[in-house]
Short mmCIF file of C-alpha atoms in Angstrom, two decimals:
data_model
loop_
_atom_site.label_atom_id
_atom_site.label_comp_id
_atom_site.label_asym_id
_atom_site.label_seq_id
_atom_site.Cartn_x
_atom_site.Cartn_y
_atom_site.Cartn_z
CA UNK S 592 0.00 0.00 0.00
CA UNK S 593 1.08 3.66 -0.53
CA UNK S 594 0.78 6.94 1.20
CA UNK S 595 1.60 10.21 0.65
CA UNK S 596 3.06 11.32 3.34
CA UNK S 597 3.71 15.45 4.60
CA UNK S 598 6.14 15.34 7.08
CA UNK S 599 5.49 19.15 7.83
CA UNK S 600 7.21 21.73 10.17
CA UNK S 601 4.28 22.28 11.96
CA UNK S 602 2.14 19.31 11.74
CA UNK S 603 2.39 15.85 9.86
CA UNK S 604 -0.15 14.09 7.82
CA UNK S 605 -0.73 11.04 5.70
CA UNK S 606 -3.41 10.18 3.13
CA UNK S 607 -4.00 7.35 0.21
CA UNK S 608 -6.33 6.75 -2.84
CA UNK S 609 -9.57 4.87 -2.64
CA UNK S 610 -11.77 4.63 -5.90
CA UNK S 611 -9.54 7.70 -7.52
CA UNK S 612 -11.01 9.45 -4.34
CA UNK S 613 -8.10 11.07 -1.66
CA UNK S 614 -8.65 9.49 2.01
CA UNK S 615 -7.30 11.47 4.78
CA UNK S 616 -5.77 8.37 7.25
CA UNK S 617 -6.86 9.24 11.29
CA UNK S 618 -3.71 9.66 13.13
CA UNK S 619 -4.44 10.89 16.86
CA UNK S 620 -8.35 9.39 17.69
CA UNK S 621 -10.02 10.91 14.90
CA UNK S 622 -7.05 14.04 14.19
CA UNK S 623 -5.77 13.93 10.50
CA UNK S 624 -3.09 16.08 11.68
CA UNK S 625 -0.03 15.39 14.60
CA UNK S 626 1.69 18.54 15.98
CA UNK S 627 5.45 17.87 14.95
CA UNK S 628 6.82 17.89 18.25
CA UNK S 629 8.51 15.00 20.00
CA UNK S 630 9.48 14.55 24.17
CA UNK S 631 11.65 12.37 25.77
CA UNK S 632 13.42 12.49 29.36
CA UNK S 633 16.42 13.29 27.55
CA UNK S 634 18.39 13.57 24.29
CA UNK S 635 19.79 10.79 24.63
CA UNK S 636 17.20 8.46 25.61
CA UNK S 637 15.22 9.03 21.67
CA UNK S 638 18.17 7.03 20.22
CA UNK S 639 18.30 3.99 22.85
CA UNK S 640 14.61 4.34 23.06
CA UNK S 641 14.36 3.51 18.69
CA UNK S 642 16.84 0.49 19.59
CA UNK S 643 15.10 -0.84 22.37
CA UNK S 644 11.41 -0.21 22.38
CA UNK S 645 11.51 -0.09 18.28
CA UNK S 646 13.55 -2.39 17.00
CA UNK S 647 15.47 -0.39 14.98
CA UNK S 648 19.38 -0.47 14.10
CA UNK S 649 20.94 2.75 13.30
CA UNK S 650 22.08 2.91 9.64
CA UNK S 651 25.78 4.21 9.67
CA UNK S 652 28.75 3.95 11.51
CA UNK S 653 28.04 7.54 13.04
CA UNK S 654 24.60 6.12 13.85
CA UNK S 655 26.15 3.10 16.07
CA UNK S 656 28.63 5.56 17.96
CA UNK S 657 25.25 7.50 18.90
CA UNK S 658 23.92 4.68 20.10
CA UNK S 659 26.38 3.44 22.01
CA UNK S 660 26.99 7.21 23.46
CA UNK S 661 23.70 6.99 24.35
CA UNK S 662 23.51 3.82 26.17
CA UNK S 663 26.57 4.92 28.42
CA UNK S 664 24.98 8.07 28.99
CA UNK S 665 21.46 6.69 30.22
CA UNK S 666 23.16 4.26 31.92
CA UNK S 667 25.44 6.63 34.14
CA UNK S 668 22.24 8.18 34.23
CA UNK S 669 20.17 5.65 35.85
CA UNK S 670 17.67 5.25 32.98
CA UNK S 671 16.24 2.73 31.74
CA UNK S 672 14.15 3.15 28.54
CA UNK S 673 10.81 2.57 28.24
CA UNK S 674 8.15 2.94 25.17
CA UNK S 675 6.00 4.77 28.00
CA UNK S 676 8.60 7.91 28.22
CA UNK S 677 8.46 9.36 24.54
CA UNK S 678 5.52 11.22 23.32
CA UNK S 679 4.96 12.39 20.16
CA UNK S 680 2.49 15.46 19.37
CA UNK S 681 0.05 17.19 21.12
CA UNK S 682 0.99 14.99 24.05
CA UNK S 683 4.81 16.13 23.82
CA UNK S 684 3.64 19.92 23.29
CA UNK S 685 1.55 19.53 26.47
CA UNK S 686 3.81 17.73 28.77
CA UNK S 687 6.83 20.07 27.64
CA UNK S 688 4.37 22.88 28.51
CA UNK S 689 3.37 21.72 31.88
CA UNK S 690 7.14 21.11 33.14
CA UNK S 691 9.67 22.40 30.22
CA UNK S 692 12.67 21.88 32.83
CA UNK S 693 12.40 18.30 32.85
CA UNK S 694 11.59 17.42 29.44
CA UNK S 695 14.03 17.07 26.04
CA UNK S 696 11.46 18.63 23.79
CA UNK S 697 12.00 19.12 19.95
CA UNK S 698 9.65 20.76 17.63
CA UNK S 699 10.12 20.68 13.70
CA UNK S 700 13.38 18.61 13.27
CA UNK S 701 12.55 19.21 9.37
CA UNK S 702 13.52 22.99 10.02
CA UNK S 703 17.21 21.68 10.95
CA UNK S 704 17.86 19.23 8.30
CA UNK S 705 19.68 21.23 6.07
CA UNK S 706 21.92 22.68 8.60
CA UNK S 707 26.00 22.02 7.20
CA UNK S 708 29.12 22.06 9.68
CA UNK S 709 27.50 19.71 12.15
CA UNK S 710 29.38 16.67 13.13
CA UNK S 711 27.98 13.31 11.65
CA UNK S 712 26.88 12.36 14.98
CA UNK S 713 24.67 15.23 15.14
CA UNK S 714 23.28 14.22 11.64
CA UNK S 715 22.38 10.73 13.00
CA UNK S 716 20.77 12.03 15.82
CA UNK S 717 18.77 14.37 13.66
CA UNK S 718 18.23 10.58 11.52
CA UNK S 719 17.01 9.56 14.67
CA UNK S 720 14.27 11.85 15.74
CA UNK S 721 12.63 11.52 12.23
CA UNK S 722 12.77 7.72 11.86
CA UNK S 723 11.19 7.61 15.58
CA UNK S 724 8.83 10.51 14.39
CA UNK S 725 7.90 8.65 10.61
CA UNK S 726 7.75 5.18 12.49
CA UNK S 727 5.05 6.34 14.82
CA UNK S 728 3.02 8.04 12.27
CA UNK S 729 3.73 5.02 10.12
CA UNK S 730 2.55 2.76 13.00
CA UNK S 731 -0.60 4.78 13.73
CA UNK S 732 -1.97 4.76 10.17
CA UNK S 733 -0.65 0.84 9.03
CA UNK S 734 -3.17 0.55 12.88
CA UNK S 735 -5.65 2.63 11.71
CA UNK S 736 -5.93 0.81 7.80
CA UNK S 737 -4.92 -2.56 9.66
CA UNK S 738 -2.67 -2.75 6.86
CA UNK S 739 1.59 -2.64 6.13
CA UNK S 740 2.15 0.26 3.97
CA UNK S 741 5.47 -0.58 2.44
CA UNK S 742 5.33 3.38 -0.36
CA UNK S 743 5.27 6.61 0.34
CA UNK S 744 5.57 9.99 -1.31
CA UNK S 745 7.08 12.42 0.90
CA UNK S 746 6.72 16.33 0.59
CA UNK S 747 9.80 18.46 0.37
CA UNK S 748 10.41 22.12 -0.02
CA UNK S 749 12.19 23.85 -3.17
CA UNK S 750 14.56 24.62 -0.28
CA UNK S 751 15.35 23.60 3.06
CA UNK S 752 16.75 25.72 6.24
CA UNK S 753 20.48 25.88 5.40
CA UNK S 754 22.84 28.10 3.67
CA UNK S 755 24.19 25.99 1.47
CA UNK S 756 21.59 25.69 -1.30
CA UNK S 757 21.74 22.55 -3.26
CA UNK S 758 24.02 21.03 -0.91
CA UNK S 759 21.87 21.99 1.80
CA UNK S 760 18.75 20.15 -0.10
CA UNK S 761 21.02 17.23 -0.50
CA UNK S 762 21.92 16.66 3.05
CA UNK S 763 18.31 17.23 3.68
CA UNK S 764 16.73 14.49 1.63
CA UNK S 765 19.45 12.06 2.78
CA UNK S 766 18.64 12.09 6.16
CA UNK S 767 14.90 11.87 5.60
CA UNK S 768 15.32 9.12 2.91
CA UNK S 769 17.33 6.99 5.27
CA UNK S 770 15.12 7.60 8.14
CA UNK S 771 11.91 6.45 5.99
CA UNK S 772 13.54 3.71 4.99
CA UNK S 773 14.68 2.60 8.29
CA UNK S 774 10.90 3.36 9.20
CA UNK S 775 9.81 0.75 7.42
CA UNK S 776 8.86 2.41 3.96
CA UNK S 777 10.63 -0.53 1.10
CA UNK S 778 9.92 2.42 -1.51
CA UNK S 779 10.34 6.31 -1.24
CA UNK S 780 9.86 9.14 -3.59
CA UNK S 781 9.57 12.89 -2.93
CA UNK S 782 7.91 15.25 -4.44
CA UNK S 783 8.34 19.17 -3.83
CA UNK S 784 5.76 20.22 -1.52
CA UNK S 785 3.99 23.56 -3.55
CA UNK S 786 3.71 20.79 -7.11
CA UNK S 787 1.64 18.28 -4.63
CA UNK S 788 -0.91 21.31 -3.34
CA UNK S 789 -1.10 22.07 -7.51
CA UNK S 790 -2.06 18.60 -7.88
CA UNK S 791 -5.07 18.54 -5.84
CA UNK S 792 -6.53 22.26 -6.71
CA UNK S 793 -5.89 20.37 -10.81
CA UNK S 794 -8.47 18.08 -10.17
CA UNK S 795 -10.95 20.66 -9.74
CA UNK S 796 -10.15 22.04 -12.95
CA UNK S 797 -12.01 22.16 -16.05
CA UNK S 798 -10.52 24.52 -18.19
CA UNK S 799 -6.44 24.63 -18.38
CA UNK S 800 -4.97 27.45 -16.52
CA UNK S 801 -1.39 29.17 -15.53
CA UNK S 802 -1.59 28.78 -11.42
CA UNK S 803 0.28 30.42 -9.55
CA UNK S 804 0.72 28.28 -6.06
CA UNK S 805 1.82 30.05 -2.84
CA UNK S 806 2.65 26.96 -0.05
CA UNK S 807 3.41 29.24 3.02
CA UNK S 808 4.29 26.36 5.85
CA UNK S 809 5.56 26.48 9.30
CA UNK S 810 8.70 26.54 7.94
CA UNK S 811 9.11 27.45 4.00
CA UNK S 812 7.49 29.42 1.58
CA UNK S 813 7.56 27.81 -1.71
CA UNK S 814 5.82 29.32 -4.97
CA UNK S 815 5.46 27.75 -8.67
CA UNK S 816 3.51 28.57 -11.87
CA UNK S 817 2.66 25.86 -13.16
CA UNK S 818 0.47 24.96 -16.52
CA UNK S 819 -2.84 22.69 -15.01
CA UNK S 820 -5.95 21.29 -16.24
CA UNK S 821 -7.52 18.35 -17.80
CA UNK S 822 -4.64 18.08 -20.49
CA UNK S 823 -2.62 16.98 -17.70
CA UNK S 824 -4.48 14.69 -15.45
CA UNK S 825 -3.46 11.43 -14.41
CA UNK S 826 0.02 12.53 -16.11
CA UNK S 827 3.11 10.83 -14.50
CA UNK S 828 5.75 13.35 -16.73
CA UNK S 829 5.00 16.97 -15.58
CA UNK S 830 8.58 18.62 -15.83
CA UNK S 831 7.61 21.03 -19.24
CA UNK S 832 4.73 22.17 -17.00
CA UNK S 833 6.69 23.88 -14.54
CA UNK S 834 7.57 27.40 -15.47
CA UNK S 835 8.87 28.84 -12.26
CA UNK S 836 9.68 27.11 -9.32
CA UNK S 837 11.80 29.18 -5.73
CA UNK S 838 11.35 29.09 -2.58
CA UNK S 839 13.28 29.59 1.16
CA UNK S 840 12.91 29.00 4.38
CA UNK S 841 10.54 31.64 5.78
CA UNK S 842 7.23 30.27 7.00
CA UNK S 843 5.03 30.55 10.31
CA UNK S 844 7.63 29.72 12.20
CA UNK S 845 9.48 33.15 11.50
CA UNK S 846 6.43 34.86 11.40
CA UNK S 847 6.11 33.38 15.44
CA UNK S 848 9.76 34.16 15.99
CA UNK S 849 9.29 38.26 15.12
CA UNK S 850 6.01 38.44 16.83
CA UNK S 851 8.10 37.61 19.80
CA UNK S 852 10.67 39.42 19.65
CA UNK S 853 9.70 42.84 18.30
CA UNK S 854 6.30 42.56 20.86
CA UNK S 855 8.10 40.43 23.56
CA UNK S 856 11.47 41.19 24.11
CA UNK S 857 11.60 44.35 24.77
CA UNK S 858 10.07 43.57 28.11
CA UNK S 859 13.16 40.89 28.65
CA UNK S 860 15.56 44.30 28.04
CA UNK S 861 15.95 44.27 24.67
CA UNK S 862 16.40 47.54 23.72
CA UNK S 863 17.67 48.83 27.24
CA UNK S 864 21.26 49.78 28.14
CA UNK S 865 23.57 48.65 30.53
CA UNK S 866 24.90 51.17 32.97
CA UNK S 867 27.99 51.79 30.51
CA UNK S 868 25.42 53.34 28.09
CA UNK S 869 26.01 50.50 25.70
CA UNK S 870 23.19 48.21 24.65
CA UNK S 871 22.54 45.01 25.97
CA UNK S 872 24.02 42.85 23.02
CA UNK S 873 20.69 41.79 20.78
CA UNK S 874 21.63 38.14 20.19
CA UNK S 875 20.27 37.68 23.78
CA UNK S 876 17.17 38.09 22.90
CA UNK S 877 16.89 36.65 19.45
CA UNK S 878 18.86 32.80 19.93
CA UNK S 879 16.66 32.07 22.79
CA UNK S 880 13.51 32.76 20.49
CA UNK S 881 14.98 30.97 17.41
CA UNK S 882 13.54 27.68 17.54
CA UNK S 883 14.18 26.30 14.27
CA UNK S 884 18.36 27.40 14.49
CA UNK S 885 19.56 24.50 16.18
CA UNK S 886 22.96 26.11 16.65
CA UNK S 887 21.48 29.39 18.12
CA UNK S 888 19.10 27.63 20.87
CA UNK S 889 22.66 25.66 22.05
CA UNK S 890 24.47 29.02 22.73
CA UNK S 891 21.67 30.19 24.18
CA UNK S 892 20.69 27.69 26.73
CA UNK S 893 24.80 26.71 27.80
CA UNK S 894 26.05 27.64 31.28
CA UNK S 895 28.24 30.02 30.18
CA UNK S 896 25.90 32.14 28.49
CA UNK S 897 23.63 32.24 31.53
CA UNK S 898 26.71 33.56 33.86
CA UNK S 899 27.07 36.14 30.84
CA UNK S 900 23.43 37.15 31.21
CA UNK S 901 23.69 36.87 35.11
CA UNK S 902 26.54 39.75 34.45
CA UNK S 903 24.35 41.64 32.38
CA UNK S 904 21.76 41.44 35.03
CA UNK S 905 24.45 43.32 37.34
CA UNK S 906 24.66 45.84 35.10
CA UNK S 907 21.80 46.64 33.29
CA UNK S 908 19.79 49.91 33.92
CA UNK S 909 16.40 47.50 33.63
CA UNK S 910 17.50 44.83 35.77
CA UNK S 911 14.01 43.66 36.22
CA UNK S 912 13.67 42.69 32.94
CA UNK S 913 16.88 40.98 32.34
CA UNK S 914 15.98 39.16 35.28
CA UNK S 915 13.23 37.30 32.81
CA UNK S 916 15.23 36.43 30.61
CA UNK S 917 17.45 34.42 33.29
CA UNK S 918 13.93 32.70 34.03
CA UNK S 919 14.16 31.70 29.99
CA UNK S 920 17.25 30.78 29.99
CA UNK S 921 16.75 28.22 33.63
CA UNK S 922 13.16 27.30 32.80
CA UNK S 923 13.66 26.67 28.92
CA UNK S 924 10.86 29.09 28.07
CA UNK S 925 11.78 30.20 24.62
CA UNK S 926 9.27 27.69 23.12
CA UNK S 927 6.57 29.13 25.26
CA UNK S 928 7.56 32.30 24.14
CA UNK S 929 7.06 31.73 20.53
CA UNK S 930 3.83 29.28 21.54
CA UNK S 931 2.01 32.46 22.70
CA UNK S 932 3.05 34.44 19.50
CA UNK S 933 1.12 32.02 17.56
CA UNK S 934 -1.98 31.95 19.40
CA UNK S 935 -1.99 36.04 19.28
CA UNK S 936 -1.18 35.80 15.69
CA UNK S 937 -3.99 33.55 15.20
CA UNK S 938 -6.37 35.45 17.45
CA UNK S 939 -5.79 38.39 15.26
CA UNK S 940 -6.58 37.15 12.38
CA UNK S 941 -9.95 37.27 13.64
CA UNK S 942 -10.61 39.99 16.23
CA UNK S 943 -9.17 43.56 17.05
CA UNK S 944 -6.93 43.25 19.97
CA UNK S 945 -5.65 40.31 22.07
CA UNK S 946 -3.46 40.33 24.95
CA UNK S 947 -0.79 37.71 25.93
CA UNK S 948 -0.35 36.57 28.99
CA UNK S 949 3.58 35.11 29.67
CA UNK S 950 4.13 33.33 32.73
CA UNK S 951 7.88 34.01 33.78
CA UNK S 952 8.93 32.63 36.96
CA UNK S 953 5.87 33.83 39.47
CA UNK S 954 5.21 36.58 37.72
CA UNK S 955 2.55 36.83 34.94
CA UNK S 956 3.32 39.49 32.25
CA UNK S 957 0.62 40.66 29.78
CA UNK S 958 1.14 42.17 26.61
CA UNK S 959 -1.49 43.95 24.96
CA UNK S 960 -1.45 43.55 21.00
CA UNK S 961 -3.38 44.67 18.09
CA UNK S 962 -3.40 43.27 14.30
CA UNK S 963 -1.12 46.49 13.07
CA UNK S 964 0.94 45.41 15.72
CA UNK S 965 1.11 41.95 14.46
CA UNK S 966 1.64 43.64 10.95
CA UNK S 967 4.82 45.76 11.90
CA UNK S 968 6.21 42.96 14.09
CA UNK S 969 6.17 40.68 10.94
CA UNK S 970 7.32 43.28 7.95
CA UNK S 971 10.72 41.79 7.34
CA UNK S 972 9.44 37.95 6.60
CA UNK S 973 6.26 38.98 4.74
CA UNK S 974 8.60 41.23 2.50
CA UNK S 975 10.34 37.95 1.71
CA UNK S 976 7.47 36.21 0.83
CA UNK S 977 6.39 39.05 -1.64
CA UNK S 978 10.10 38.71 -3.34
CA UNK S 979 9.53 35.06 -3.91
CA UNK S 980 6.39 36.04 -6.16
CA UNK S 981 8.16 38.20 -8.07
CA UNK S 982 10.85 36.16 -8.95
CA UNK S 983 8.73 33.15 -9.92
CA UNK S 984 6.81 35.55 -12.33
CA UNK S 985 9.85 37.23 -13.43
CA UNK S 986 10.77 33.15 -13.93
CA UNK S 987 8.21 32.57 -15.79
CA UNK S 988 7.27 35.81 -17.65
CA UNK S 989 3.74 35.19 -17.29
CA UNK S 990 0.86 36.51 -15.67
CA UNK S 991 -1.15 33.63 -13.50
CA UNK S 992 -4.76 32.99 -14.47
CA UNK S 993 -5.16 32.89 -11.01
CA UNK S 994 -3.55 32.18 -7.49
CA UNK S 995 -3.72 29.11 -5.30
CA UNK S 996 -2.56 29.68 -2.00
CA UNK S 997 -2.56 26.94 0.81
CA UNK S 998 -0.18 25.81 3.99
CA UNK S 999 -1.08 26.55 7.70
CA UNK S 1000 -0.01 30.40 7.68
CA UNK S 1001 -1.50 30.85 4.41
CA UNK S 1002 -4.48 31.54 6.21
CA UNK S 1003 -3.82 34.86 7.90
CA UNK S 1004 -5.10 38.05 6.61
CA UNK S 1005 -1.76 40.12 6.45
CA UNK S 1006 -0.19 37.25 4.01
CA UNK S 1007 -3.27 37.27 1.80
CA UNK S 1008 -3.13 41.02 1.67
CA UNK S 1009 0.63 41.20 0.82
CA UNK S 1010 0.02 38.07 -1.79
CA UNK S 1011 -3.02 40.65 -3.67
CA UNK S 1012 -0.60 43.54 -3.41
CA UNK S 1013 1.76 41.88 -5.47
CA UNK S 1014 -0.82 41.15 -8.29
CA UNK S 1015 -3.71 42.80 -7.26
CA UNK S 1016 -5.74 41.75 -9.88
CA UNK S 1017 -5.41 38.53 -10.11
CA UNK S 1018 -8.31 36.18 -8.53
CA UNK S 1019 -6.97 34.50 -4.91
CA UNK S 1020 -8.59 30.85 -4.13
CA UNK S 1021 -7.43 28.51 -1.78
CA UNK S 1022 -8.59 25.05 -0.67
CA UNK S 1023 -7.82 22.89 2.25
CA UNK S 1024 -4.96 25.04 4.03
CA UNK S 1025 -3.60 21.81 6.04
CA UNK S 1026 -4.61 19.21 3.84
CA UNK S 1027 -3.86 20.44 0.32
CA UNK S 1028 -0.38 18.91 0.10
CA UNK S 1029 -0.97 15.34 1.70
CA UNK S 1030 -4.05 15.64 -1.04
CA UNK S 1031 -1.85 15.86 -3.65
CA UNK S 1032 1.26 13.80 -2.51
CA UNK S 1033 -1.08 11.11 -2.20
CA UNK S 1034 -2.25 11.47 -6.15
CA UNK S 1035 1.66 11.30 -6.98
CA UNK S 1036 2.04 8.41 -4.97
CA UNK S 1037 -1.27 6.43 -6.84
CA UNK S 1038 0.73 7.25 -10.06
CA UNK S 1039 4.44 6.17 -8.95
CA UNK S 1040 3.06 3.04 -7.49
CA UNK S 1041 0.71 2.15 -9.44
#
């Protein structure tokens, strides 16, 4: 049997065809969608825990000298590892809520996969979390169909997180082939994420059209134009189809990140000086936020970073403020931060103000927000998003017959807005936000394995 399968930043999804008909597969009770979030007691327990309670043999050499760090760690440790101790989605995100101290809590591995300079240990352990991640989506829905599914298509980005462009993408797709395949999957394709959303919105098409697809997700922003309609349905060869293709790694995620720290941080001291006159040095408050930079949440949570904001705290001319952000830095709040970002983002998409309330320490802070607050906050990753357009149609030297947008943060107001001021003329549509890509990966994935 085959899936197509959205391993997302955000959330992750799976689907297959029925009768030419796309079925949505149940994941969590009856939730097509699983928050992509993962807890453990500790980093090092997700590797012995895939060995142990999974059954599951790393793949490398670099894999087996995890492992075996791993199992030397726990045991020094005094853990033994248990299928009981790792969560996966909403119940990761609200355990890791309720005590973040005591948790090792990862959200959107996908956003670090194309990350180069790490050691190869740190690339097996990123191997790691998405094989135990894949496996129990894999297990839930093979449950669910009480069936093996042995293919899958899997959505990727026209360009991961990473600097490194194609090399970037490389490393990328390695490390979530090999984890699929270790996962169980005997066949896997990909497919680039924005194509797969084009794919469904086609088969609501009776007349061919130039589309112009937006995919804004939690962690990309990909855009094609691409020639659909009934001329092309059911066609396995789409490459002359494709007119413009870019994308980068801006998505809801970043849109989070600046909500929180243009509206947040200045009540952790960004922005104040320290008793010198000079300002409090700004990567403070931005690497503790940055939850999809891998390397910048390890500087920022290290000991010696929290004696160097302890010193700050001496000398600051707001040392109540820096004071929070030494409650960050001990209580491992910066994905709590961003958490509340999100909801207020959300909440303005649909009402005129909204205040968030940040508990730090014993203290309970509230901010009060509005949706042009929300709209300055986020200027500098929705002007990215507009580029993008412009250089797909400057790509394709076309105008679109019309725009398809879709992904999670696709939804809010201020993207639509900046999408129509682009091409304000040309007719918007959009279908389901969430499920548009699994839709359509699962299409590709009743051709490929047909």
């Amino acid at each position: 049997m085959a899936i197509g399968f959205d391993f997302g930043t955000s959330n992750c999804s799976v689907a297959h065809i029925i009768d030419k008909q796309v079925h949505a597969i149940p994941l969590a009770q009856d939730e097509l969608y699983i928050p992509s979030t993962m807890c453990a007691p500790s980093r090092e327990y997700i590797s012995e825990y895939i060995y142990r309670c999974l059954n599951i043999s790393p793949s490398d050499t670099a894999g087996e000298n995890l492992l075996r760090r791993a199992i030397n760690i726990n045991q020094q440790d005094g853990l033994e590892v248990h299928s009981d101790e790792v969560f996966f989605g909403q119940e990761a995100l609200d355990l890791y809520l309720d005590d973040p101290r005591h948790v090792y809590y990862v959200k959107s591995p996908k956003s670090f996969l194309g990350i180069i300079g790490l050691k190869d240990t740190q690339l097996a352990f990123f191997e790691d979390l998405v094989c135990a991640m894949m496996t129990n989506i894999k297990q839930k829905a093979e449950a669910k169909l009480a069936a093996e599914i042995t293919e899958t298509v899997i959505g990727r980005p026209v360009n991961f997180h990473g600097r490194k462009g194609d090399e970037s993408n490389r490393q990328a797709l390695s490390i979530l082939n090999k984890a699929a395949s270790r996962a169980g999957f005997k066949h896997v394709e990909f497919q680039f994420e924005p194509v797969a959303a084009g794919l469904d919105y086609e088969a609501t098409l009776n007349t061919d059209k130039n589309v112009l697809i937006v995919d804004i997700g939690g962690g990309t922003t990909d855009c094609s134009m691409i020639q659909m309609g009934p001329r092309w349905h059911g066609k396995f060869e789409r490459n002359e189809t494709l007119l413009g293709h870019t994308g980068r790694r801006t998505g809801g995620n970043d849109l989070d990140i600046f909500i929180t720290f243009r509206k947040f941080m200045p009540e952790f001291g960004f922005g104040s000086q320290q008793l010198s006159g000079l300002p409090v040095p700004i990567p403070q408050f931005w690497n503790c936020i940055a939850i999809n930079d891998v390397e910048a949440q390890r500087k920022f949570y290290t000991v010696e970073n929290l004696r160097q904001i302890k010193q700050l705290w001496k000398n600051s001319g707001h040392p109540e403020k820096l004071n929070r952000l030494i409650h960050v830095h001990q209580d491992t709040l910066g994905h709590s931060l961003v958490r509340e970002a999100e909801k207020a983002k959300i909440a303005l998409a649909g009402q005129e103000s909204h205040s968030a309330m940040l508990t730090i320490g014993k203290e309970n802070l509230m901010i009060p927000l509005t949706p042009e607050a929300i709209t300055t906050a986020i200027e500098e990753p929705v002007n990215k998003i507009k580029r993008l357009i412009e250089e797909v149609l400057v790509q394709s030297a076309i105008k679109p017959d019309v725009i398809y947008i879709t992904g999670g943060s696709a939804r809010s107001p201020i993207l639509r807005e900046a999408i129509k001021s682009v091409l304000p003329n040309t007719e918007i549509v959009s279908g389901n936000y969430f499920g548009s890509v699994t839709a359509g990966l699962a299409r590709w994935a009743d051709l490929c394995f047909r």
